[in-house]
Coordinates of C-alpha atoms and ligand atoms in Angstrom, one line a residue:
M30 CA 97.2 34.3 -1.9
P31 CA 93.7 33.1 -1.1
F32 CA 93.1 31.5 2.2
I33 CA 92.2 27.8 1.8
P34 CA 90.7 26.5 4.9
R35 CA 92.0 23.2 6.3
F36 CA 89.0 20.9 6.7
T37 CA 89.0 19.3 10.1
L38 CA 87.6 15.8 10.6
R39 CA 84.5 17.3 12.2
S40 CA 83.6 19.5 9.3
L41 CA 84.1 16.4 7.0
A42 CA 81.9 14.3 8.8
P43 CA 78.7 15.3 7.1
F44 CA 80.3 14.5 3.7
R45 CA 81.2 10.9 5.1
A46 CA 77.5 10.5 6.2
S47 CA 76.0 11.7 3.0
A48 CA 78.3 9.5 0.8
K49 CA 77.0 6.5 2.6
R50 CA 73.5 7.3 1.7
V51 CA 74.5 7.7 -2.1
P52 CA 73.7 4.6 -4.0
L53 CA 76.6 4.8 -6.5
R54 CA 79.2 4.4 -3.9
R55 CA 81.8 5.0 -6.4
A56 CA 80.7 8.5 -7.4
G57 CA 80.6 9.2 -3.5
A58 CA 84.2 7.8 -3.2
M59 CA 85.4 10.0 -6.0
T60 CA 83.8 13.1 -4.4
I61 CA 85.7 12.2 -1.1
A62 CA 89.0 11.6 -3.2
A63 CA 88.6 15.0 -4.8
L64 CA 88.0 16.5 -1.3
F65 CA 91.1 14.8 0.0
A66 CA 93.1 16.2 -2.9
L67 CA 91.8 19.7 -2.0
M68 CA 92.6 19.2 1.7
L69 CA 96.1 17.8 1.3
F70 CA 97.4 19.3 -1.8
E71 CA 96.7 23.1 -1.2
P72 CA 97.7 23.4 2.3
A73 CA 101.0 21.3 1.6
H74 CA 101.6 23.7 -1.3
A75 CA 101.1 26.7 0.9
Q76 CA 103.3 25.2 3.6
A77 CA 106.1 24.5 1.2
S78 CA 105.9 28.2 0.1
F79 CA 105.9 29.5 3.7
D80 CA 108.9 27.2 4.7
G81 CA 110.7 28.5 1.6
W82 CA 110.0 32.0 2.6
K83 CA 111.4 31.4 6.1
R84 CA 114.6 29.7 4.6
S85 CA 115.0 32.8 2.2
F86 CA 114.5 35.5 4.8
W87 CA 117.8 34.3 6.4
R88 CA 119.7 36.3 3.9
Q89 CA 118.1 39.6 5.2
A90 CA 118.7 38.6 8.8
Y91 CA 122.3 37.6 8.0
A92 CA 122.8 40.9 6.4
A93 CA 121.5 42.5 9.6
G94 CA 124.2 40.7 11.7
I95 CA 121.8 38.0 13.1
S96 CA 123.7 34.7 14.0
R97 CA 122.6 31.4 12.3
A98 CA 121.9 29.9 15.7
I99 CA 119.6 32.7 16.8
Y100 CA 117.7 32.7 13.5
D101 CA 117.2 28.8 13.5
N102 CA 116.1 28.8 17.1
A103 CA 113.6 31.8 16.5
M104 CA 112.3 30.3 13.3
H105 CA 112.0 26.7 14.5
G106 CA 108.5 25.3 14.3
V107 CA 106.9 28.8 13.7
T108 CA 103.6 28.5 11.5
L109 CA 101.6 31.0 9.8
D110 CA 99.2 32.9 12.1
R111 CA 96.1 33.2 10.1
E112 CA 94.4 35.3 12.9
V113 CA 97.3 38.0 12.4
I114 CA 96.8 38.0 8.6
A115 CA 93.0 38.6 9.1
K116 CA 93.6 41.4 11.5
T117 CA 95.4 43.4 8.6
D118 CA 92.1 43.6 6.6
N119 CA 90.1 44.6 9.6
Q120 CA 90.7 48.2 9.3
A121 CA 87.0 49.5 8.7
E122 CA 86.6 53.2 9.1
F123 CA 84.8 54.1 12.3
V124 CA 83.5 57.6 12.9
K125 CA 83.3 57.2 16.6
P126 CA 83.7 60.8 18.1
V127 CA 86.7 61.4 20.3
W128 CA 84.5 61.8 23.4
D129 CA 83.2 58.2 23.2
Y130 CA 86.8 57.0 23.0
L131 CA 87.9 59.1 26.0
E132 CA 84.9 58.0 28.1
R133 CA 85.9 54.4 27.4
V134 CA 89.5 54.6 28.0
V135 CA 89.7 57.2 30.8
S136 CA 87.2 55.2 32.9
D137 CA 86.7 55.5 36.6
T138 CA 88.2 52.1 37.0
R139 CA 91.3 53.0 35.1
I140 CA 91.7 56.2 37.2
E141 CA 91.2 54.1 40.4
N142 CA 93.6 51.4 39.3
G143 CA 96.2 54.1 38.2
R144 CA 96.3 55.7 41.5
E145 CA 96.8 52.3 43.3
K146 CA 99.7 51.8 40.9
L147 CA 101.1 55.2 41.7
R148 CA 101.2 54.4 45.3
E149 CA 102.5 50.8 44.8
N150 CA 105.5 52.0 42.6
A151 CA 106.1 55.3 44.2
P152 CA 109.9 54.8 44.8
V153 CA 110.8 53.5 41.4
L154 CA 108.6 56.3 39.8
Y155 CA 110.7 58.8 41.8
Q156 CA 113.8 57.4 40.4
I157 CA 112.4 57.4 36.9
E158 CA 111.4 61.1 37.2
K159 CA 114.9 61.9 38.6
S160 CA 116.5 60.1 35.6
F161 CA 114.4 61.1 32.6
G162 CA 112.5 64.2 33.9
V163 CA 109.2 62.9 32.7
D164 CA 106.1 63.3 34.8
R165 CA 105.1 60.1 36.6
H166 CA 101.5 60.5 36.0
V167 CA 102.0 60.7 32.3
V168 CA 104.2 57.5 32.5
V169 CA 101.6 55.6 34.5
A170 CA 98.8 56.9 32.2
I171 CA 100.6 55.5 29.2
W172 CA 100.9 52.2 31.1
G173 CA 97.2 52.2 31.8
M174 CA 96.2 53.0 28.1
E175 CA 98.6 50.5 26.7
S176 CA 98.1 47.4 28.9
A177 CA 95.7 48.3 31.7
Y178 CA 98.7 48.3 34.0
G179 CA 99.9 45.1 32.6
A180 CA 96.5 43.2 32.9
V181 CA 96.3 42.6 29.2
L182 CA 99.6 40.7 29.2
D183 CA 97.7 37.8 30.8
N184 CA 95.2 37.8 28.0
H185 CA 96.2 34.9 25.7
K186 CA 93.5 35.9 23.2
I187 CA 95.5 39.2 22.7
M188 CA 99.1 38.2 23.5
R189 CA 100.8 36.0 21.1
P190 CA 104.4 34.9 20.2
V191 CA 105.9 38.1 18.5
V192 CA 108.1 36.2 16.2
R193 CA 105.2 34.3 14.8
S194 CA 103.1 37.5 14.3
L195 CA 105.8 39.4 12.6
V196 CA 106.8 36.3 10.3
S197 CA 103.2 36.1 9.4
L198 CA 102.9 39.9 8.6
A199 CA 106.3 39.7 6.7
Y200 CA 105.1 36.8 4.6
D201 CA 101.6 37.6 3.9
G202 CA 100.6 40.7 5.8
G203 CA 99.5 42.8 2.7
R204 CA 100.3 46.6 3.5
Y205 CA 101.9 45.4 6.7
K206 CA 104.6 43.3 4.8
N207 CA 107.3 45.9 5.0
F208 CA 106.4 46.8 8.5
G209 CA 106.6 43.0 9.5
R210 CA 110.1 42.5 7.8
K211 CA 111.6 45.5 9.5
Q212 CA 110.0 44.5 13.0
L213 CA 111.1 40.8 12.5
I214 CA 114.8 42.0 12.0
A215 CA 114.5 44.0 15.0
A216 CA 112.9 41.3 16.9
L217 CA 115.8 38.9 16.0
K218 CA 118.1 41.6 17.3
I219 CA 116.4 41.6 20.7
L220 CA 116.7 37.8 20.9
Q221 CA 120.5 38.1 19.9
H222 CA 121.0 40.6 22.5
G223 CA 119.7 38.0 25.1
D224 CA 117.1 40.2 26.8
V225 CA 114.4 37.6 26.3
D226 CA 113.9 34.1 24.6
P227 CA 111.4 33.4 21.8
A228 CA 109.0 31.7 24.0
H229 CA 108.6 34.8 26.4
M230 CA 108.7 37.3 23.5
M231 CA 104.9 38.0 23.7
G232 CA 102.9 40.9 21.9
S233 CA 100.0 42.1 20.1
W234 CA 99.2 40.9 16.6
A235 CA 101.3 43.9 15.4
G236 CA 104.1 43.0 17.7
A237 CA 103.7 45.6 20.4
M238 CA 105.4 44.1 23.4
G239 CA 105.2 44.3 27.2
H240 CA 103.7 46.6 29.7
T241 CA 104.0 49.7 27.6
Q242 CA 103.6 48.0 24.2
F243 CA 106.9 48.8 22.5
I244 CA 107.3 47.5 18.8
P245 CA 110.8 45.9 18.3
T246 CA 112.4 49.0 16.6
T247 CA 111.3 51.3 19.5
Y248 CA 112.5 48.7 21.9
N249 CA 115.9 48.6 20.4
A250 CA 116.1 52.4 20.3
Y251 CA 114.8 53.2 23.7
A252 CA 114.3 50.4 26.2
V253 CA 116.5 50.4 29.3
D254 CA 117.5 47.9 32.1
F255 CA 116.3 50.0 35.2
D256 CA 116.3 47.3 37.8
G257 CA 119.9 46.5 37.0
D258 CA 119.7 42.7 36.3
G259 CA 121.3 43.2 32.8
K260 CA 118.2 42.4 30.7
R261 CA 115.7 45.1 29.4
D262 CA 112.6 43.2 30.5
I263 CA 109.6 45.2 29.6
W264 CA 107.5 42.0 29.9
G265 CA 108.2 41.0 33.6
S266 CA 109.8 44.0 35.1
I267 CA 107.7 47.1 35.9
P268 CA 110.8 49.4 36.6
D269 CA 112.2 48.5 33.2
A270 CA 108.8 49.0 31.3
L271 CA 108.3 52.3 32.9
A272 CA 111.7 53.6 32.7
S273 CA 111.8 52.6 29.0
T274 CA 108.6 54.6 28.5
A275 CA 110.1 57.6 30.2
A276 CA 113.3 57.3 28.1
Y277 CA 111.4 57.2 24.9
L278 CA 109.4 60.4 25.9
N279 CA 112.6 62.1 27.0
S280 CA 114.3 61.4 23.7
S281 CA 111.2 62.5 21.9
G282 CA 111.8 66.1 23.4
W283 CA 109.7 65.9 26.7
E284 CA 109.9 69.3 28.5
P285 CA 110.2 68.6 32.2
G286 CA 108.1 70.6 34.6
K287 CA 105.6 71.3 31.9
T288 CA 102.1 70.1 31.2
W289 CA 100.6 68.7 27.9
G290 CA 97.9 71.4 27.5
Y291 CA 95.2 73.5 29.0
E292 CA 91.4 73.4 28.7
V293 CA 90.3 76.9 27.7
K294 CA 87.2 79.0 27.4
L295 CA 87.0 80.9 24.0
P296 CA 85.5 84.3 23.8
H297 CA 82.2 85.1 22.2
G298 CA 82.6 85.5 18.4
F299 CA 86.0 83.7 18.4
N300 CA 87.6 83.3 15.1
Y301 CA 87.7 79.5 14.7
A302 CA 90.0 79.7 11.6
L303 CA 92.8 80.3 14.1
G304 CA 92.3 76.7 15.3
D305 CA 95.0 75.3 13.0
T306 CA 97.3 72.6 14.6
R307 CA 100.1 73.7 12.4
K308 CA 99.8 77.3 13.7
K309 CA 101.5 77.8 17.0
R310 CA 101.4 81.2 19.0
P311 CA 102.7 82.2 22.3
L312 CA 100.2 81.8 25.2
A313 CA 100.4 85.7 25.8
E314 CA 98.9 86.2 22.1
W315 CA 96.0 83.8 22.9
A316 CA 95.3 85.5 26.2
K317 CA 95.1 88.8 24.1
L318 CA 92.6 87.2 21.9
G319 CA 90.4 86.5 25.1
V320 CA 91.3 82.9 25.5
R321 CA 91.2 81.9 29.1
R322 CA 92.0 78.9 31.2
T323 CA 88.7 77.1 32.4
E324 CA 90.3 76.9 35.9
G325 CA 90.5 80.7 35.9
R326 CA 94.2 80.9 36.6
N327 CA 96.7 82.6 34.5
F328 CA 98.9 80.9 32.0
P329 CA 102.3 80.1 33.4
R330 CA 105.1 81.1 31.0
P331 CA 103.3 83.4 28.6
S332 CA 106.1 82.7 25.9
D333 CA 105.1 79.0 25.5
E334 CA 104.2 78.3 21.9
V335 CA 100.8 76.6 21.7
Y336 CA 98.1 75.5 19.2
L337 CA 94.3 75.4 19.5
L338 CA 92.6 72.1 19.4
A339 CA 88.8 72.0 19.4
P340 CA 87.9 68.3 18.6
A341 CA 84.1 68.9 18.7
G342 CA 84.1 72.5 17.4
A343 CA 82.4 75.2 19.3
K344 CA 80.0 72.8 21.1
G345 CA 82.8 70.9 23.0
P346 CA 85.9 71.5 25.2
A347 CA 88.8 73.4 23.5
F348 CA 92.5 73.1 24.4
L349 CA 95.6 74.8 23.9
M350 CA 98.4 72.4 23.3
L351 CA 102.1 72.5 24.4
K352 CA 105.0 70.7 23.1
N353 CA 104.5 67.8 25.4
F354 CA 101.3 66.9 23.7
D355 CA 103.3 66.3 20.5
V356 CA 105.8 64.1 22.4
I357 CA 102.9 62.0 23.6
K358 CA 101.8 61.6 20.0
R359 CA 105.2 60.2 19.2
Y360 CA 103.9 57.1 21.1
N361 CA 100.7 56.8 19.0
N362 CA 100.1 59.6 16.4
A363 CA 96.5 60.4 17.2
D364 CA 95.0 63.5 18.9
S365 CA 92.5 61.3 20.8
Y366 CA 95.3 59.1 22.0
A367 CA 97.2 61.9 23.3
L368 CA 94.3 63.8 24.8
A369 CA 93.4 60.4 26.7
V370 CA 96.8 60.1 28.0
G371 CA 97.1 63.8 29.1
H372 CA 93.7 63.8 30.7
L373 CA 94.3 60.4 32.4
A374 CA 97.5 61.8 33.9
D375 CA 95.7 64.9 35.1
R376 CA 93.0 62.8 36.7
L377 CA 95.5 60.4 38.4
R378 CA 97.1 63.5 39.9
G379 CA 93.8 64.3 41.3
G380 CA 92.5 66.6 38.7
D381 CA 88.9 67.1 37.6
A382 CA 87.0 66.1 34.4
F383 CA 86.9 68.6 31.6
V384 CA 84.9 71.6 32.5
R385 CA 82.9 71.9 29.1
N386 CA 80.7 68.9 28.3
W387 CA 81.0 67.1 24.9
P388 CA 78.2 67.6 22.4
D389 CA 75.3 65.0 23.0
G390 CA 74.1 63.2 20.0
D391 CA 76.6 64.6 17.6
R392 CA 79.6 63.1 15.9
P393 CA 82.2 63.7 13.0
L394 CA 81.2 62.5 9.5
N395 CA 82.5 59.6 7.5
D396 CA 83.6 60.0 3.8
D397 CA 80.2 59.5 2.3
E398 CA 78.5 61.9 4.7
T399 CA 81.2 64.5 4.0
K400 CA 80.6 64.1 0.3
R401 CA 76.8 64.7 1.0
M402 CA 77.6 67.8 3.0
Q403 CA 79.9 69.2 0.3
S404 CA 77.3 68.8 -2.5
L405 CA 74.6 70.3 -0.3
L406 CA 76.9 73.3 0.4
N407 CA 77.8 73.6 -3.3
R408 CA 74.0 73.6 -4.1
R409 CA 73.5 76.4 -1.8
G410 CA 76.2 78.4 -3.3
Y411 CA 78.8 77.9 -0.5
E412 CA 81.6 76.6 -2.8
A413 CA 82.8 73.6 -0.7
G414 CA 84.9 72.6 -3.8
T415 CA 85.3 69.1 -5.1
V416 CA 83.0 66.5 -3.7
D417 CA 85.7 64.2 -2.3
G418 CA 84.8 63.4 1.1
K419 CA 87.9 65.1 2.5
I420 CA 87.6 68.2 4.8
G421 CA 90.2 70.7 3.4
S422 CA 90.4 74.3 4.1
Q423 CA 87.9 75.1 1.3
T424 CA 85.2 72.9 2.7
R425 CA 85.8 74.3 6.2
A426 CA 85.5 77.8 5.0
A427 CA 82.3 77.0 3.2
I428 CA 80.8 75.4 6.4
R429 CA 81.9 78.6 8.3
S430 CA 80.1 80.8 5.9
Y431 CA 76.9 78.7 6.1
Q432 CA 77.1 78.7 9.9
R433 CA 77.6 82.4 10.0
D434 CA 74.5 82.9 7.7
V435 CA 72.2 80.8 9.8
G436 CA 73.5 82.3 13.1
M437 CA 75.6 79.4 14.5
A438 CA 79.1 79.7 15.8
P439 CA 81.3 79.4 12.7
D440 CA 83.6 76.7 13.9
G441 CA 83.8 74.9 10.5
F442 CA 83.2 71.5 12.1
A443 CA 81.6 69.0 9.9
S444 CA 79.3 67.3 12.2
F445 CA 76.4 64.8 11.9
L446 CA 73.8 67.5 13.3
L447 CA 75.0 70.1 11.0
L448 CA 74.5 67.7 8.0
K449 CA 71.0 67.0 9.3
Q450 CA 70.3 70.6 9.4
L451 CA 71.6 71.1 5.9
Q452 CA 69.4 68.3 4.6
G453 CA 66.3 69.8 6.4
D454 CA 66.9 73.3 5.0
Ligands
CA25 CA1 116.1 44.5 33.9

């Protein structure tokens, strides 16, 4: 449905002024009448349709076990949030390199504030570690990433009533419609459970709530009451929020006493084709291939199964990832996010920045640039396959062959500088 802006009195003022200057007052009056029809009829129609939807959604809520009183109370006076709808379109593809992201989110301020939070909350973090076996530094790192240790919760431009956001997504959220409906039912269940009332159930435009930004389904599955007041209050209780995060990581398979990964140094002439995130090998095998920790120490537990991740190819840091890296990704399924959480956790513990620098001035390619690279490789006989803008195994192999031929480390990384070199050749 197209968005019909509601004219405010202020935006109407110029029309009024110009109407007065029109000699044929009747024509001017008609224009204004037509405008009023637009103003009043369309939004009223849209409002009727929205109210009708709210009434009809009751059937789904009822089927999910929600009581009439909870439903009516939650839905009372809820209006469509156009800003939420607008967010669903705002998914432009950014090709920001992971290192720009890391620099922004693992900032000195965030490290400093996190160390302060570790000190402030030491007793409860000790209890959380004892109960769920999850490293306190990782729990606090997630807290820092999700809400800047709760600071974001006071930002009223970001935090909005969850029911209103989810109703808006469920009604008119495009590809977020099903997500909105599912999360709305889950949110009503939270209200019915009595953990929070609608006025205090605040979250992001997509319904992520509280200190550690749980969406309602995650909340229902994993949130815990850790301070013992009978409510799972991830908005107001730091013990509840942090314990809920630890409970979630624990249920996702967190392996106690282990880290998320190791920064490693790859040997000269390393076969980058081994860097496949779906292909795990024991640490002992990587060591045999000449892969070493940058810290110089040996790998503990040589039998741990790990995979190689080199987000910037041969010109940046490389990592061997353990099971806990994938557990962090259950929170947010992006390598960049999990790398940031893992690294922030290490920094909070007193660890250093990565040893290897990220490449300066380089970045991954967007779809159009990838297509250009594919056709350039094809033209030179490197058989990158279909020019589709997707980096599959064939394109990667073609890049490696080209890199080998020109004497570069064959990492298969489709980067901006490599494209520039191909264009210049
Ligand atoms: Ca509580």
